[in-house]
Tab-separated table of C-alpha atoms in Angstrom:
chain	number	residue	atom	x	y	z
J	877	UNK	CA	9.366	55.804	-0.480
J	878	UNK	CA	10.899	52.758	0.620
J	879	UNK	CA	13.748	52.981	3.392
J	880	UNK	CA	17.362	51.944	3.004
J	881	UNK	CA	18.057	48.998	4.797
J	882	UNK	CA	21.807	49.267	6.551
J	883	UNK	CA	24.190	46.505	4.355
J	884	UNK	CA	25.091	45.252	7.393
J	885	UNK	CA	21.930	44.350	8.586
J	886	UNK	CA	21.588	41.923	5.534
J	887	UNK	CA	25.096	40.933	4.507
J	888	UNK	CA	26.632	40.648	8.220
J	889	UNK	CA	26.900	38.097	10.362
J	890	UNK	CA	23.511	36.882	11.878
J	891	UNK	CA	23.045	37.829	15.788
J	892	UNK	CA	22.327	33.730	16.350
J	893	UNK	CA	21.604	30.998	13.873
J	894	UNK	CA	22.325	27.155	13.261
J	895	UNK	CA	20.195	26.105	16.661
J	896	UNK	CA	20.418	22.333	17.479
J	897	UNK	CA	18.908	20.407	20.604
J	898	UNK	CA	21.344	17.641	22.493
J	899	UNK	CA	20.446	14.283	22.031
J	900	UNK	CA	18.400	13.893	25.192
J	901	UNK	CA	16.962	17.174	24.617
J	902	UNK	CA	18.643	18.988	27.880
J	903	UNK	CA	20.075	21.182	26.322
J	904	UNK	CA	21.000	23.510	23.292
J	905	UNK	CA	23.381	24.798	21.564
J	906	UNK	CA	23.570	27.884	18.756
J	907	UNK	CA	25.635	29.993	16.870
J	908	UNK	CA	26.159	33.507	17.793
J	909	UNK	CA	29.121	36.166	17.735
J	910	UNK	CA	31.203	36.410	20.551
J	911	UNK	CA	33.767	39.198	20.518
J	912	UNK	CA	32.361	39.960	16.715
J	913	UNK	CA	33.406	36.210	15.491
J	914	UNK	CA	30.820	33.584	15.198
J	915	UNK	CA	31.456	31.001	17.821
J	916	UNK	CA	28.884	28.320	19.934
J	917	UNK	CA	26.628	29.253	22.747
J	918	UNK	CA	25.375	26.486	24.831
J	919	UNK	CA	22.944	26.785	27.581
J	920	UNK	CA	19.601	24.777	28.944
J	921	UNK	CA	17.320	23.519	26.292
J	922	UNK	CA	15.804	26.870	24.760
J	923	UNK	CA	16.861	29.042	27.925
J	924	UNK	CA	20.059	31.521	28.087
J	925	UNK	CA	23.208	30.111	26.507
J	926	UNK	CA	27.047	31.398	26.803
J	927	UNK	CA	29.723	30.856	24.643
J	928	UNK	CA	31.365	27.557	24.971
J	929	UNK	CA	34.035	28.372	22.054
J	930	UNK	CA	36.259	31.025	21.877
J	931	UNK	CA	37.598	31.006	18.429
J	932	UNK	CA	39.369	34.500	17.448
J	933	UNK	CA	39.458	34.430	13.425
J	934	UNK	CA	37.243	33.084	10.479
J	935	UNK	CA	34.354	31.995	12.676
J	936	UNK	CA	32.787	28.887	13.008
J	937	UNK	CA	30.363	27.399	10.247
J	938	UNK	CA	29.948	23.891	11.252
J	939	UNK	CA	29.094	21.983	14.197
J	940	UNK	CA	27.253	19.323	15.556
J	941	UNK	CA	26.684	17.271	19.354
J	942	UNK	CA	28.775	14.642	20.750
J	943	UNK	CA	26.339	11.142	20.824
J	944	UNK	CA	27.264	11.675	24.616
J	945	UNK	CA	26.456	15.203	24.910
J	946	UNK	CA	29.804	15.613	26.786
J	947	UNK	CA	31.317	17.809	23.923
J	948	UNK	CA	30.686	19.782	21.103
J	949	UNK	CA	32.249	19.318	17.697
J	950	UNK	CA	33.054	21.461	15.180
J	951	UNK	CA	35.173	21.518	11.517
J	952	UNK	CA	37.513	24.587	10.962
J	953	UNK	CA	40.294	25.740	8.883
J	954	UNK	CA	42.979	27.777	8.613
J	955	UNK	CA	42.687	31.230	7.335
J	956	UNK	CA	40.333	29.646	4.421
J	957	UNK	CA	42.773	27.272	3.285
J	958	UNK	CA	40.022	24.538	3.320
J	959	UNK	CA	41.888	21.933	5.276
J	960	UNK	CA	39.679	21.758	7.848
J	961	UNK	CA	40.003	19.774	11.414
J	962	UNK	CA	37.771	18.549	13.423
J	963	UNK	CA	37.896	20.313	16.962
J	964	UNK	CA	36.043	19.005	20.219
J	965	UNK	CA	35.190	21.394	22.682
J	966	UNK	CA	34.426	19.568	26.452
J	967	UNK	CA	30.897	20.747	27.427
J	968	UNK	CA	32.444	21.063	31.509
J	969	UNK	CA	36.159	22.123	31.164
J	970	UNK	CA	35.602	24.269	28.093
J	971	UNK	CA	38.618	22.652	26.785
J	972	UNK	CA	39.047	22.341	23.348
J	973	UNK	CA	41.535	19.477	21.311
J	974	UNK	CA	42.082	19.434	17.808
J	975	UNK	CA	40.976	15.410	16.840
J	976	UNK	CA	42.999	15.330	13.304
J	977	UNK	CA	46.092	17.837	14.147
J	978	UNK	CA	48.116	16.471	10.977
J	979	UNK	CA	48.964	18.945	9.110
J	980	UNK	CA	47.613	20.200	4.863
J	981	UNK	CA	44.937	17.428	5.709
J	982	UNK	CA	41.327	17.706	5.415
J	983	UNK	CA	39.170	16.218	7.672
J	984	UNK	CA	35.306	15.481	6.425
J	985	UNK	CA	32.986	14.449	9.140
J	986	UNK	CA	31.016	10.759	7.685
J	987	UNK	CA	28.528	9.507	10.115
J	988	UNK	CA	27.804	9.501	13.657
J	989	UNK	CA	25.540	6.331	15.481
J	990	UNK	CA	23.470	6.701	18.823
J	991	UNK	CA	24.471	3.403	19.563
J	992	UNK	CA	27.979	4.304	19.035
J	993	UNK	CA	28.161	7.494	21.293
J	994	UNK	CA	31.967	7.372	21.538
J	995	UNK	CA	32.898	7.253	17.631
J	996	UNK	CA	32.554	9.506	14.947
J	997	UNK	CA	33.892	8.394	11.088
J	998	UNK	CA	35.487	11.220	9.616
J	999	UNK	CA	37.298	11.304	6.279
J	1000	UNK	CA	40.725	12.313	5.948
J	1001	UNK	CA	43.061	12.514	3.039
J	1002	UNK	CA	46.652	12.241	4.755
J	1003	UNK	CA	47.065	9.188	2.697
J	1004	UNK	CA	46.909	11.047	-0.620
J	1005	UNK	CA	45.774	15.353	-1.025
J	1006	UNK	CA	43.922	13.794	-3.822
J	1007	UNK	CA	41.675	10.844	-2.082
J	1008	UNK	CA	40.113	10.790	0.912
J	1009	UNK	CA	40.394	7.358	3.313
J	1010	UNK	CA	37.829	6.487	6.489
J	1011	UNK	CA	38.649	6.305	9.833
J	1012	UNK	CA	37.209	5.297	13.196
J	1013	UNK	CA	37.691	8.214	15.514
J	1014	UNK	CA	37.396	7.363	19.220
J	1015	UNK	CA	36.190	10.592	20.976
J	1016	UNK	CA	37.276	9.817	24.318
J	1017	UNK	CA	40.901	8.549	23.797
J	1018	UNK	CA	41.690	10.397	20.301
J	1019	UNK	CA	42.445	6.718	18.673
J	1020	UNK	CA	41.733	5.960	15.337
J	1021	UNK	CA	41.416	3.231	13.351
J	1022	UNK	CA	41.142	2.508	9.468
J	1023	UNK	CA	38.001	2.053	8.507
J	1024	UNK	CA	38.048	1.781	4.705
J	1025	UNK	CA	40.577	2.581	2.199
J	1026	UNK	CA	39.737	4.538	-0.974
J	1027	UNK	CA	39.709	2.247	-3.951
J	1028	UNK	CA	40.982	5.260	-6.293
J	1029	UNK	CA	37.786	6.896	-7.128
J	1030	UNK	CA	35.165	7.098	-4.077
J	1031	UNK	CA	33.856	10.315	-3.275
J	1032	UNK	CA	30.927	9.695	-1.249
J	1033	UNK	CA	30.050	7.311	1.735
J	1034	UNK	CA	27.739	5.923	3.587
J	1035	UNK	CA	27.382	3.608	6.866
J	1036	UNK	CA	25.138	1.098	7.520
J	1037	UNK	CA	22.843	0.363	10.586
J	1038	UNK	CA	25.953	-1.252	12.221
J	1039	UNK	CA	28.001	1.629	12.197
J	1040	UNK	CA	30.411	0.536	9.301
J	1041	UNK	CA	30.736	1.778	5.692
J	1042	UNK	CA	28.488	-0.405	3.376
J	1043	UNK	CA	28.417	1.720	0.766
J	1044	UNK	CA	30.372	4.491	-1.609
J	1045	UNK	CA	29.616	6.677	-4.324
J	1046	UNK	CA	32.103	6.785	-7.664
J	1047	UNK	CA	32.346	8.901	-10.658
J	1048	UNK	CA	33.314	6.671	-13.964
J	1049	UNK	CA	35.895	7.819	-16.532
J	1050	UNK	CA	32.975	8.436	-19.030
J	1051	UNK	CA	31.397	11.171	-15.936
J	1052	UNK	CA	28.696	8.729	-14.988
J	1053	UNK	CA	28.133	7.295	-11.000
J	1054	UNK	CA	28.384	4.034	-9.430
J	1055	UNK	CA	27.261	2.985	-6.588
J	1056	UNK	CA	28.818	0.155	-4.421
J	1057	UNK	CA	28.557	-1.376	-1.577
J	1058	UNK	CA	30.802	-3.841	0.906
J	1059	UNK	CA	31.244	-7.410	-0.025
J	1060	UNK	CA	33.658	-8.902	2.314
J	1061	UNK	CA	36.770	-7.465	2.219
J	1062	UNK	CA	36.403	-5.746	-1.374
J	1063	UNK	CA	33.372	-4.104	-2.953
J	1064	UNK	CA	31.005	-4.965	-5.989
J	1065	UNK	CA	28.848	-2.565	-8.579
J	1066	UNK	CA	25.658	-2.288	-7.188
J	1067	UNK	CA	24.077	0.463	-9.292
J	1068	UNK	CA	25.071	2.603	-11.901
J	1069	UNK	CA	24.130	5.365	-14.376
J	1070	UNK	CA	25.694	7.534	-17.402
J	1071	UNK	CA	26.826	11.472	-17.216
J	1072	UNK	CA	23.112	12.375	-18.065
J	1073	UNK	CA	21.727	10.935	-14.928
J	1074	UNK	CA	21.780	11.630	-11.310
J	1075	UNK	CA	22.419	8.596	-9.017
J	1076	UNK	CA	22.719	8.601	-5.125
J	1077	UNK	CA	22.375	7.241	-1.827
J	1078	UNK	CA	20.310	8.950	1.621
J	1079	UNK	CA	20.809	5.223	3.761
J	1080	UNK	CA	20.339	2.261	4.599
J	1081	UNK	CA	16.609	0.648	5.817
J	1082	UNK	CA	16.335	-0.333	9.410
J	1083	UNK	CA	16.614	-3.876	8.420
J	1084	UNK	CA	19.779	-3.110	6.358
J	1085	UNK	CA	18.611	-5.161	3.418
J	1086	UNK	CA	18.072	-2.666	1.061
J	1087	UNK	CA	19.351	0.975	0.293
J	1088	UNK	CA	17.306	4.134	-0.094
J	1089	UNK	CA	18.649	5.993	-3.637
J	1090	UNK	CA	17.398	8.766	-5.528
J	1091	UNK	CA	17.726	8.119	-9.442
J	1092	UNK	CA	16.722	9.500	-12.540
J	1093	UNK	CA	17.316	6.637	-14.659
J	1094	UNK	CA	14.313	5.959	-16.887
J	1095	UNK	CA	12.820	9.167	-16.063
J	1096	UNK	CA	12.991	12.621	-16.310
J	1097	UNK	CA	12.953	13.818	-12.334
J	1098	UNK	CA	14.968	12.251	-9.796
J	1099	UNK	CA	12.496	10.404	-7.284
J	1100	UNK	CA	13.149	8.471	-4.378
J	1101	UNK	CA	13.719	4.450	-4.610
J	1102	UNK	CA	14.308	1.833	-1.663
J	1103	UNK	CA	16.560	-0.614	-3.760
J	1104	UNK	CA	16.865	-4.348	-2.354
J	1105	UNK	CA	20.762	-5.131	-2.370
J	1106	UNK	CA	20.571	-8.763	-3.135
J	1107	UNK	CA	19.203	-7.392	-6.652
J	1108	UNK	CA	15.993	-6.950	-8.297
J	1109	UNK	CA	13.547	-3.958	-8.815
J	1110	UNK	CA	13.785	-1.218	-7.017
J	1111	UNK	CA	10.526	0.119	-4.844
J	1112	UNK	CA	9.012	3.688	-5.658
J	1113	UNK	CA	8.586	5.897	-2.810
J	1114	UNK	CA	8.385	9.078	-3.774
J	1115	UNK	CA	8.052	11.493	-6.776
J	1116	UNK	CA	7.060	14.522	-8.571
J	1117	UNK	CA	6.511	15.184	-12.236
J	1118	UNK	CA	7.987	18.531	-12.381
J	1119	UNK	CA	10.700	18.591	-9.696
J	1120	UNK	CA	13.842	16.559	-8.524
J	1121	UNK	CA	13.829	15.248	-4.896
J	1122	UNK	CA	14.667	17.654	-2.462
J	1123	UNK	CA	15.348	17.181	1.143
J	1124	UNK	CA	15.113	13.563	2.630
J	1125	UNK	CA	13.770	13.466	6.215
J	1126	UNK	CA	15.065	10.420	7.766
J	1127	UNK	CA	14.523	8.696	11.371
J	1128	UNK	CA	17.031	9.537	13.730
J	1129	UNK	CA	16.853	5.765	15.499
J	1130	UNK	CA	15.047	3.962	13.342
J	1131	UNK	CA	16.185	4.836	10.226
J	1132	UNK	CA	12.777	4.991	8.524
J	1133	UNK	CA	12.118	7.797	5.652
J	1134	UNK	CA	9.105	9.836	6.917
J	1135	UNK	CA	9.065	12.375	4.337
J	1136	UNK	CA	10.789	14.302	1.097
J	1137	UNK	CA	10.330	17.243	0.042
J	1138	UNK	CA	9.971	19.009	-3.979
J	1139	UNK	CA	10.245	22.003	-4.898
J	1140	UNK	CA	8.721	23.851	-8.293
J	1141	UNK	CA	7.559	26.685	-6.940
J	1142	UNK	CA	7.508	26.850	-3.428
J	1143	UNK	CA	9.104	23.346	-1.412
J	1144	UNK	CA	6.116	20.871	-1.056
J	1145	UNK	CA	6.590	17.949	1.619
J	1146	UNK	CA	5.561	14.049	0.353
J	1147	UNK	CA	4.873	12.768	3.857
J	1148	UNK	CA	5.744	9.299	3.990
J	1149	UNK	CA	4.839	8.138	7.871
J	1150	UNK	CA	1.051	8.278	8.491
J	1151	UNK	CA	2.393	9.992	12.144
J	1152	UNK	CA	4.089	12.841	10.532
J	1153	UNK	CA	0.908	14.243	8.324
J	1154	UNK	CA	-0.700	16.478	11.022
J	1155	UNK	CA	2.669	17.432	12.314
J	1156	UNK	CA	3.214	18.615	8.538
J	1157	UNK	CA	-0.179	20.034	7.908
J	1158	UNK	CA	-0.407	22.136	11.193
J	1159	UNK	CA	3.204	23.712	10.300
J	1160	UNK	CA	1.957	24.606	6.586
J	1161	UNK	CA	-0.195	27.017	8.286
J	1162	UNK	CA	3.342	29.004	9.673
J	1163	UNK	CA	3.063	30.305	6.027
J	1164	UNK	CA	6.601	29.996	4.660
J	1165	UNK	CA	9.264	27.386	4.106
J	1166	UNK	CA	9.860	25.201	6.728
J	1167	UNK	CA	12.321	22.519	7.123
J	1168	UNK	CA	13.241	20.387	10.052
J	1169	UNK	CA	16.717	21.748	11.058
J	1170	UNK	CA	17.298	19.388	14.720
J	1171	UNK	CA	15.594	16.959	16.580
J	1172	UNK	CA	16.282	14.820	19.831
J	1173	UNK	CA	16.774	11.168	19.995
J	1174	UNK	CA	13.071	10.568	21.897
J	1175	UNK	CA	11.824	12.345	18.655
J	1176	UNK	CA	9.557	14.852	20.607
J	1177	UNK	CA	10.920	18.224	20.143
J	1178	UNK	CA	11.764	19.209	16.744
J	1179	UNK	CA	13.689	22.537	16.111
J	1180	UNK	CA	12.396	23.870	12.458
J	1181	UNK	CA	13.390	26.997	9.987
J	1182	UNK	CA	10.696	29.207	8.499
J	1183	UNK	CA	11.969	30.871	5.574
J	1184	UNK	CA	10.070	33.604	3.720
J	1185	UNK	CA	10.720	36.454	1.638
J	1186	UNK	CA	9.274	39.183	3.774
J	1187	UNK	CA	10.944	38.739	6.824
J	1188	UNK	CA	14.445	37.582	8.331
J	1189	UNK	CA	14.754	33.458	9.036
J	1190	UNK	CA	12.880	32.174	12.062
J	1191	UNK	CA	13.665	29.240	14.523
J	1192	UNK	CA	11.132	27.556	15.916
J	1193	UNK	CA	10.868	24.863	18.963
J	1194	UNK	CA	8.225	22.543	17.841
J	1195	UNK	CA	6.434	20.494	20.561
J	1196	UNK	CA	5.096	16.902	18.422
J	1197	UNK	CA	2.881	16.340	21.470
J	1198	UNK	CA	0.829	19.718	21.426
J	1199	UNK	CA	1.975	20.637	17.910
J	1200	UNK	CA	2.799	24.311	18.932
J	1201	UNK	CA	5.503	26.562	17.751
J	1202	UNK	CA	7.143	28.190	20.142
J	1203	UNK	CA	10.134	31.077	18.921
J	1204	UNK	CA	13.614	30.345	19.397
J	1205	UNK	CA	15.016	33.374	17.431
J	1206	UNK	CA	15.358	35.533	14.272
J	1207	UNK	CA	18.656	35.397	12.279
J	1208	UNK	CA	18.475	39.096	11.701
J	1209	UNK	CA	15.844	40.739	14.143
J	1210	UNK	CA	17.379	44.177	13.772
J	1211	UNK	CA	15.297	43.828	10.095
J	1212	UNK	CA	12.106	43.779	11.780
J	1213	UNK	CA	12.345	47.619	12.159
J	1214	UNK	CA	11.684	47.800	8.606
J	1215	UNK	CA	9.531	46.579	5.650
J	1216	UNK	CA	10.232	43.624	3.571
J	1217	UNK	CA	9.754	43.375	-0.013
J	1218	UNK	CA	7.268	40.803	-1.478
J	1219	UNK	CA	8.686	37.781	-3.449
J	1220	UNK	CA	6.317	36.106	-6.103
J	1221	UNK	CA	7.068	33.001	-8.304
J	1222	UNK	CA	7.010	33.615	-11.877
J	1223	UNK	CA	6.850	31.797	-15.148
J	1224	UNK	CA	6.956	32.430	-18.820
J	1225	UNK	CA	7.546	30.383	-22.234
J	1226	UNK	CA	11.165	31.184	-23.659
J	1227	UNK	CA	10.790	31.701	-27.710
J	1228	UNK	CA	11.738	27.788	-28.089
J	1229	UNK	CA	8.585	26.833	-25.866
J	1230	UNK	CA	10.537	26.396	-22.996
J	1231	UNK	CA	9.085	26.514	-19.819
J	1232	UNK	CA	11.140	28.766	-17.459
J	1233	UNK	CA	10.435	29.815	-13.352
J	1234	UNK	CA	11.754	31.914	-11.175
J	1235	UNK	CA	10.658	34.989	-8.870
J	1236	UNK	CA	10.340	38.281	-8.709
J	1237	UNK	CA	10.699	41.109	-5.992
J	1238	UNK	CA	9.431	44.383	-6.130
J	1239	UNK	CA	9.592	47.074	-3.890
J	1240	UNK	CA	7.161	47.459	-0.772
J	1241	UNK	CA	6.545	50.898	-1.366
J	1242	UNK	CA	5.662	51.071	-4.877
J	1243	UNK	CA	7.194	54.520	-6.527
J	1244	UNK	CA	5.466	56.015	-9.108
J	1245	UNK	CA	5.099	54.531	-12.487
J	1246	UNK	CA	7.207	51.460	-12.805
J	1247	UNK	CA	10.393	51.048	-10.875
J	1248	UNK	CA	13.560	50.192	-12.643
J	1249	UNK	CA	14.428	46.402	-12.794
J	1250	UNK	CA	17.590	44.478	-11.916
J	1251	UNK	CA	18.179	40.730	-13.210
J	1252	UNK	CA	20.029	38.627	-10.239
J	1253	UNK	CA	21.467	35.414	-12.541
J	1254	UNK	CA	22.503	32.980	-10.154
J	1255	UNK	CA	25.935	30.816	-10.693
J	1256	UNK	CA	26.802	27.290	-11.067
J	1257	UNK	CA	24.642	27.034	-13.795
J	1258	UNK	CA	23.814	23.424	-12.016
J	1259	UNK	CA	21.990	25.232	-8.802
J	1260	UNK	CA	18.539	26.985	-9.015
J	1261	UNK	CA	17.046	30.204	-6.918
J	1262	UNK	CA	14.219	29.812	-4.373
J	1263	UNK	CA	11.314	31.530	-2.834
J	1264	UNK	CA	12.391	32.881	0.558
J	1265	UNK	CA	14.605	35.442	2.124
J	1266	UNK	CA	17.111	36.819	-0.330
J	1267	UNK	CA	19.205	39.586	1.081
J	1268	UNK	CA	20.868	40.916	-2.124
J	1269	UNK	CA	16.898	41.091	-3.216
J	1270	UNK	CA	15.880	42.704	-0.122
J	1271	UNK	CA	18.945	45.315	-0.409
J	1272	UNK	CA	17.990	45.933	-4.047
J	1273	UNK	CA	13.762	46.657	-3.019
J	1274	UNK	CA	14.866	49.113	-0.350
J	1275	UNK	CA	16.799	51.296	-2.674
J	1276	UNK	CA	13.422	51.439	-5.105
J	1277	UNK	CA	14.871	48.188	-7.493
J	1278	UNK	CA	12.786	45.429	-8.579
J	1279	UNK	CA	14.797	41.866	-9.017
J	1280	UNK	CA	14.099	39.459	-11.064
J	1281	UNK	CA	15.748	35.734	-10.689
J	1282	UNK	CA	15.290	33.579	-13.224
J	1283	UNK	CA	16.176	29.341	-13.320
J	1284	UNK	CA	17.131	29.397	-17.109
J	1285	UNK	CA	17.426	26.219	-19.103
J	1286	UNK	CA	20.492	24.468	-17.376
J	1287	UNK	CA	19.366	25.321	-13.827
J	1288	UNK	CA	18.887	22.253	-11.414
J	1289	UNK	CA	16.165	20.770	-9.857
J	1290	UNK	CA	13.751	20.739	-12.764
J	1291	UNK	CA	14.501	17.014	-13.941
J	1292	UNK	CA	17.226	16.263	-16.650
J	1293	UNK	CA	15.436	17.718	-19.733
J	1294	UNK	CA	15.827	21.538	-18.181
J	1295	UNK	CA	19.289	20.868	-16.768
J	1296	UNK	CA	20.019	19.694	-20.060
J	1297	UNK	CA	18.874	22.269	-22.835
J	1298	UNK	CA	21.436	24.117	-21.139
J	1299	UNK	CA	24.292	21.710	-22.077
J	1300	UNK	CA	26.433	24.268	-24.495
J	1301	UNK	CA	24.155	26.723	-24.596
J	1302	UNK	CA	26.241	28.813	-22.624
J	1303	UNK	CA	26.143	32.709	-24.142
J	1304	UNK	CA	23.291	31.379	-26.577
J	1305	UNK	CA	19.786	29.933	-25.842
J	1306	UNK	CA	20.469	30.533	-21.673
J	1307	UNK	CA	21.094	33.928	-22.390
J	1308	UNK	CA	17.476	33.859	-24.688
J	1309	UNK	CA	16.242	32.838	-21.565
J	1310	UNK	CA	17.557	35.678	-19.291
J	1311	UNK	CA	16.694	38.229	-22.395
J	1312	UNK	CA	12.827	36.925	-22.505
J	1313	UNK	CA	12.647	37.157	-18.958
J	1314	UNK	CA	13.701	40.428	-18.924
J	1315	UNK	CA	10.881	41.310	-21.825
J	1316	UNK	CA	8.481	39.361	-19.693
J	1317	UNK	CA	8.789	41.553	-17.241
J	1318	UNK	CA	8.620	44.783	-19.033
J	1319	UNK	CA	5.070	43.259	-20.406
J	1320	UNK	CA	3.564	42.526	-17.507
């Protein structure tokens, strides 16, 4: 019989997460709970850390180092009314200042430059609630400066190797995206797409000439493009017949894309810099998902998640000279007392011929005969489930439940054609879907 695992254990705060190493890799910092509320430890790089926060309500979510690992900064609101401010917290005095105290504003953090250690952009929409306009934040005084004004529709940016906005993202009226970027004191169309399409930008190359994008125009998967801005075709970098582009791993200095990952199944890295592969193929053996979740400036140490199904998220410090893991922590290690469910991708045809994936979880402890089966239909419908740690899963196999998640036609991250078939199909052939997954199951 499998054993109930606690709620809290799986549904509570983690005891630390979120690890990232300072710039010059002296030090860390984490999240942990402090007084029951989720606030930042800091301490020597992977030794003992104390809080450096001491925030009292919601908890802190979001937070990332000074460039002159002198502070800590963080975004927070106000009793979840989502105007968040950006705080900084002084690494020596523990003093903390509020950087945007103006009040129903929302402050977005843009970009932040090595070579810029005492600025920050941030976005803030004091201008208009509905628009948000870039500033120049000086760390040290509190001074800022306008940056660029929104033209009316921008809802993405992006700086360029010098530290100033080259580049925003636009919806059209007809719920395409167009990209543009600086052109003296206005900006120009660069590239654009219709509502079918996905169009964006992950930065600039180090020579600032050209602009990496991901696109699926002409195609059915987004894939990965560097796109010369003077005009003219755009350069192939990366791609995968049956998946969208996933994460983007990019240079922190020299602003070089070293590798992408996909994701049909299980998340598959496309490592782009020759010096990267054995990094990537010695951490395939850690057996589970792993993304790169910090690094420092010299590039050396790398702080990495594993995530799989069986066990609660691990942190990792990993050395790019001896290509060891070391641990940092568990999320959750309270949950290695007890036994983790299996997760196994799955795929069946739908009765149109569809293709559909997803996974399934089924109890450690197998009961006798076949145990009951719960379907877990994820939201959105424009998102998609994955292969890894899944507490409501997890909760579900400990009480003798099998759970089934399905990415039905209109789930992302399958190229257009699958997020498509769902387009008002709502109630009708995404609920076939969910129905011949369910028979699927039964069957097998």
């Amino acid at each position: 019989m499998n054993e109930r695992i606690p709620r809290e254990l799986l549904f509570g705060n983690p005891e630390k997460a979120s690890p990232k190493i300072s710039p010059n890799g002296r030090l860390w910092a984490y999240l942990a709970p402090d007084e029951g509320v989720l606030n930042i430890w800091v301490g020597p790089e992977g030794g003992l850390a104390k809080p450096l926060t001491k925030d009292r309500g919601r908890g802190i979510r979001v937070f990332l180092w000074a460039e002159d690992e002198r502070a800590l900064l963080y975004l927070q609101d106000a009793n979840g009314d989502e105007n968040w401010h950006l705080y900084q917290t002084d690494l020596e005095s523990g003093v903390t200042r509020d950087l945007t105290p103006y009040p129903g504003v929302q402050a977005q953090i843009v970009s932040t430059e090595p070579r810029f250690p005492d600025e920050i952009l941030v976005a803030l929409n004091d201008r208009d609630p509905k628009l948000h306009d870039i500033w120049r934040l000086n760390l040290k005084t509190g001074e800022r400066v306008l940056e660029a004004t929104n033209p009316g529709d921008a809802i993405g940016w992006l700086a360029d190797r010098n530290f100033r906005i080259g580049l925003h993202k636009a919806m059209t009226p007809t719920g395409g995206t167009v990209l543009r970027i600086k052109d003296g004191e206005g900006w120009r169309d660069f590239l654009s797409c219709g509502p079918d399409d996905q169009l964006g930008a992950h930065g600039f190359s180090p020579e600032g000439k050209s602009v990496y994008i991901e696109s699926s125009v002409d195609r059915d998967t987004t894939a990965l493009f560097e796109a010369p801005l003077a005009g003219g075709p755009a350069k192939l970098l990366a791609e995968h017949p049956e998946s969208d582009l996933g994460a983007v791993l990019i240079h922190p200095r020299d602003y070089t894309v070293e590798a992408v990952s996909f994701e049909v199944d299980r998340v598959h890295w496309q490592v782009l810099e020759p010096g990267l592969k054995t990094d990537f193929a010695a951490m395939a053996a850690l057996n589970g998902e792993v993304s790169i979740v910090s690094r420092n400036d010299a590039d050396t140490v790398w702080y990495i998640l594993v995530n799989k199904p069986d066990r609660s998220p691990a942190f990792l410090r990993w050395d790019r000279e001896t290509r060891i893991a070391a641990p940092l922590f568990v999320t959750r290690p309270k949950l290695e007392a007890y036994a983790l469910a299996p997760m196994t991708p799955v795929k069946f045809t739908a009765r149109d011929g569809l293709t559909v994936r997803g996974c399934l979880t089924v109890p450690s402890v197998p009961a006798a005969g076949k145990p009951p089966l719960v379907l877990l239909v994820h939201g959105g419908p424009w998102v998609r489930d994955h292969w890894g740690f899944h507490p409501e899963a997890q909760w579900l196999a400990s009480l003798g439940f099998a759970a089934l998640q399905l990415n039905y036609r209109g789930s992302a991250g399958f190229g257009k054609r699958h997020l498509h078939a769902g387009d008002r199909e709502w109630g009708a052939k995404m609920q076939d879907d969910l129905t011949d997954g369910v028979k699927w199951a039964i069957e097998q």
